């Protein structure tokens, strides 16, 4: 298959075969279908009115294997081919978006040679050198307040408010200022004139179709109203009719205003009606009218930053522009005719046939962010220290650094053939390289990126499959890796990137990047049109489909402090531990933004698949879900603050608190916690119904440990946690804080029911106390016998063991060490669970079994974690010092030896019942049957007592009785019809985790489910 350049060389070597009557010009290109370039390169022969294919013109069907395609020239292509001097005049005066591309290897056959020469000899306006202001364009760091705004949604109200804050002076550089309401708003803000001044440098582009007045009229009106308070200069632009010399070749394209040397407004948009429509959709009470405004207006991004140093930097350059423009002021020769000609030719440019004016899905309100961040000013045509353009340099660095995603929204991309535009070509090469490297590259361009420009873009190495066309995009914005965002006025053309006056900034801040990314993805999904006029999954999406998932939890903040990241599409069908999400069809896998069901679907699926993948490698062969081969996930079972595992499915709900709706299934912490219940149920099904507080608490702890371990399987999470904790993972961190978002929601109604910053924190100092002696409920700050509360003792010890294991991994342990330690400890946990007998003091048995398993490990792993495990369990009182010291005497056990006790492989082994007196609880005369924690003790260990010594273990019956009384006190047993009305205790409004099942021998206490803990903690 020939490349574009090979097609060009074939053309050059066969010029005479192509020079036929009726052929205006030839160039390499691509076959076009529905406005999009498709397939391999072709040689395009442009004709006036097309009368047939190649043979009709005497052309070969192909040259050097490259097909020859006859195409009718567009009006501008025809003009350039036949009257290049007129075309050059016109191009000088029309807006760049209306220009037609120069293709490499293009040859015109139609123009007389002298016409081309004449075009090159046009009388030139003298050029004057650009002289920059003195302040260096260094980045600014610190706590900044940034107002983020998009047009047409909220552009004008934000600009009007900015005008309203002007106290003394406003300094402006603007390309186009033709809107009556913006002019009136500005004049109102600067009245009375006395204390107010305005400095304005204005370009003079061809009048746009939405203009209320010309730029001259704007200047005249301001001059009349403000008098001496106005300092004005026309920008020295080659095409401007208002100047006699030029500094900027095609545009003074900046859109910046600085008020009172304190606050800067910077935008991709002008002060015209299409960029700043008066009826801002966000405040429009009529949705139909708002949608119409959107369709007829332009997409632009703006930021308003209150930061004196940054404001003064831009102000210095704007004032310098005004001063250096003075010498150029004066009417250009023969400008009026050219102006009229250009205006008449406004409609000559072809638009992309893919463009459609589509209604938006939503409008975006401004977001004010006050956070620590770094802002890099970008000014064109200023130079970097190496002599290149500073915009081009900084942008190349930014784009080349994209690791996950690169979202680009530009009015157009006009690749250049000029060697002097190498700095711009390098940006295009970098975009192509990131796409080739698998980065999620998406490019939205406007209707001005017509078929020829898409061909030209493809020829420049950018896969136009990455492109969608959005009607009315005027933006020049970029979002990289959900972390850095560019708001700017630089168009992507040689002059735009390197020579014109333009301004922008790179903001390194997740919250701001996420705001603009949300708008970008909205446009991509709802407004932009991809190849073949399809909206939706493109070939690219299918080839490298990725979905967004949270790292561990959405967190308290909206938008989230830690953005979701792109991950491979999860496969739920892997066995064992197959998962399914029944009743809803999977949305096409792609990067949905948070806040919509499609996002939640993939976020939940990804978290559950990650958890299953982790445990799958550690469970004994043959282990599978208690429910069978497939465990269902029910993502939204209605309104409730809950999530539970009930031996049928993982159930999730949604609830509203503090004005926000929280979905328990959206949190990977909660998904992996519930999945953890199912994993432990697969490993030790007897625990499900074991009548002992510690077993129930251990189930909760295992859920939390599962959440923690699943989060650590993400490289990004490991790296972040090592950094956040300074390498000591026992510190409170995002890792240790479980289910922050649900915790926040619960605190809205029950402030002390959960920790102050999450649902439960694994970084804790809770010390073991026999749960039979603890109150059945307590605020989160204290330990109670409630299983979620008591679970924190074991989870706390596990996190400490993990932290200790990580620190001894090497002298400078890294994220790979952390992953290895997480696997090692999870393996010991599985072994310990299989080996530990179910007795009242279950936690100490698991602890001893883990230490013993470590001591019995093979080879270099033998005893590796002995010290950190002992330390962690002793520090949390799960093992008394005496027990831990005696651990050397334990018989080393292997997984194989442990299995017979666990029985997970051989089927369910039920714990025996013991009979308690139901009458004591008002439940009638028949005995209450409880599965007692009555395994034979395997490890002669005990938990620490307060003060000195060890806790004396209670017997199975005592433990079962304590368990039942606890449940009754909290009202968690559905007693059905048992007992005598008036005597029995009924809690009509509490959440039931257990029920009483009548049998021949009595009333059997049976567990219904493990719930997430909200009801357990908050309800009476
Ligand atoms: Zn739970």
mmCIF file of N, CA, C and O in Angstrom, residues 152 277-297 359-360 363:
data_model
loop_
_atom_site.group_PDB
_atom_site.id
_atom_site.type_symbol
_atom_site.label_atom_id
_atom_site.label_comp_id
_atom_site.label_asym_id
_atom_site.label_seq_id
_atom_site.Cartn_x
_atom_site.Cartn_y
_atom_site.Cartn_z
ATOM 1 N N UNK A 152 -21.522 28.323 24.999
ATOM 2 C CA UNK A 152 -22.405 29.446 25.286
ATOM 3 C C UNK A 152 -23.083 29.363 26.649
ATOM 4 O O UNK A 152 -23.771 30.295 27.047
ATOM 5 N N UNK A 277 -23.128 34.698 23.574
ATOM 6 C CA UNK A 277 -24.539 35.037 23.361
ATOM 7 C C UNK A 277 -25.168 35.629 24.626
ATOM 8 O O UNK A 277 -24.842 35.228 25.737
ATOM 9 N N UNK A 278 -26.059 36.590 24.388
ATOM 10 C CA UNK A 278 -26.627 37.327 25.515
ATOM 11 C C UNK A 278 -27.517 36.446 26.390
ATOM 12 O O UNK A 278 -27.482 36.527 27.602
ATOM 13 N N UNK A 279 -28.333 35.604 25.744
ATOM 14 C CA UNK A 279 -29.232 34.737 26.516
ATOM 15 C C UNK A 279 -28.482 33.465 26.905
ATOM 16 O O UNK A 279 -28.619 32.435 26.248
ATOM 17 N N UNK A 280 -27.710 33.548 27.951
ATOM 18 C CA UNK A 280 -26.906 32.391 28.343
ATOM 19 C C UNK A 280 -27.819 31.212 28.665
ATOM 20 O O UNK A 280 -28.740 31.335 29.478
ATOM 21 N N UNK A 281 -27.593 30.064 28.042
ATOM 22 C CA UNK A 281 -28.496 28.923 28.267
ATOM 23 C C UNK A 281 -28.633 28.507 29.723
ATOM 24 O O UNK A 281 -29.698 28.071 30.137
ATOM 25 N N UNK A 282 -27.574 28.671 30.509
ATOM 26 C CA UNK A 282 -27.636 28.165 31.893
ATOM 27 C C UNK A 282 -28.700 28.884 32.702
ATOM 28 O O UNK A 282 -29.282 28.331 33.632
ATOM 29 N N UNK A 283 -28.987 30.153 32.349
ATOM 30 C CA UNK A 283 -29.983 30.904 33.116
ATOM 31 C C UNK A 283 -31.265 31.108 32.315
ATOM 32 O O UNK A 283 -32.139 31.856 32.732
ATOM 33 N N UNK A 284 -31.362 30.445 31.178
ATOM 34 C CA UNK A 284 -32.542 30.614 30.328
ATOM 35 C C UNK A 284 -33.683 29.754 30.867
ATOM 36 O O UNK A 284 -33.547 28.533 30.955
ATOM 37 N N UNK A 285 -34.804 30.367 31.253
ATOM 38 C CA UNK A 285 -35.899 29.548 31.800
ATOM 39 C C UNK A 285 -36.588 28.680 30.743
ATOM 40 O O UNK A 285 -37.306 27.739 31.087
ATOM 41 N N UNK A 286 -36.338 28.979 29.476
ATOM 42 C CA UNK A 286 -37.005 28.233 28.410
ATOM 43 C C UNK A 286 -36.028 27.236 27.793
ATOM 44 O O UNK A 286 -35.119 27.621 27.055
ATOM 45 N N UNK A 287 -36.197 25.955 28.097
ATOM 46 C CA UNK A 287 -35.212 24.974 27.626
ATOM 47 C C UNK A 287 -35.117 24.891 26.093
ATOM 48 O O UNK A 287 -34.041 24.646 25.557
ATOM 49 N N UNK A 288 -36.225 25.104 25.423
ATOM 50 C CA UNK A 288 -36.201 25.047 23.964
ATOM 51 C C UNK A 288 -35.360 26.187 23.404
ATOM 52 O O UNK A 288 -34.526 25.996 22.519
ATOM 53 N N UNK A 289 -35.586 27.364 23.991
ATOM 54 C CA UNK A 289 -34.808 28.521 23.560
ATOM 55 C C UNK A 289 -33.335 28.343 23.912
ATOM 56 O O UNK A 289 -32.442 28.698 23.132
ATOM 57 N N UNK A 290 -33.070 27.765 25.087
ATOM 58 C CA UNK A 290 -31.681 27.532 25.500
ATOM 59 C C UNK A 290 -30.979 26.604 24.513
ATOM 60 O O UNK A 290 -29.829 26.835 24.126
ATOM 61 N N UNK A 291 -31.690 25.557 24.088
ATOM 62 C CA UNK A 291 -31.088 24.624 23.120
ATOM 63 C C UNK A 291 -30.842 25.308 21.782
ATOM 64 O O UNK A 291 -29.825 25.060 21.121
ATOM 65 N N UNK A 292 -31.766 26.199 21.394
ATOM 66 C CA UNK A 292 -31.577 26.944 20.143
ATOM 67 C C UNK A 292 -30.348 27.847 20.228
ATOM 68 O O UNK A 292 -29.558 27.945 19.289
ATOM 69 N N UNK A 293 -30.214 28.521 21.374
ATOM 70 C CA UNK A 293 -29.031 29.362 21.577
ATOM 71 C C UNK A 293 -27.761 28.535 21.435
ATOM 72 O O UNK A 293 -26.796 28.936 20.791
ATOM 73 N N UNK A 294 -27.796 27.348 22.046
ATOM 74 C CA UNK A 294 -26.616 26.482 21.981
ATOM 75 C C UNK A 294 -26.288 26.128 20.534
ATOM 76 O O UNK A 294 -25.142 26.207 20.097
ATOM 77 N N UNK A 295 -27.325 25.773 19.771
ATOM 78 C CA UNK A 295 -27.095 25.347 18.386
ATOM 79 C C UNK A 295 -26.553 26.480 17.526
ATOM 80 O O UNK A 295 -25.830 26.251 16.568
ATOM 81 N N UNK A 296 -26.943 27.717 17.861
ATOM 82 C CA UNK A 296 -26.544 28.853 17.027
ATOM 83 C C UNK A 296 -25.292 29.555 17.545
ATOM 84 O O UNK A 296 -24.898 30.586 17.000
ATOM 85 N N UNK A 297 -24.711 29.035 18.602
ATOM 86 C CA UNK A 297 -23.564 29.717 19.205
ATOM 87 C C UNK A 297 -22.343 28.806 19.179
ATOM 88 O O UNK A 297 -22.396 27.688 18.697
ATOM 89 N N UNK A 359 -28.653 19.403 19.676
ATOM 90 C CA UNK A 359 -28.984 19.915 21.011
ATOM 91 C C UNK A 359 -28.048 19.304 22.037
ATOM 92 O O UNK A 359 -27.683 18.135 21.935
ATOM 93 N N UNK A 360 -27.674 20.087 23.041
ATOM 94 C CA UNK A 360 -26.802 19.535 24.087
ATOM 95 C C UNK A 360 -27.601 18.644 25.023
ATOM 96 O O UNK A 360 -28.833 18.693 25.052
ATOM 97 N N UNK A 363 -26.315 21.707 30.277
ATOM 98 C CA UNK A 363 -25.523 22.934 30.315
ATOM 99 C C UNK A 363 -24.658 22.916 31.573
ATOM 100 O O UNK A 363 -25.027 22.316 32.577
#
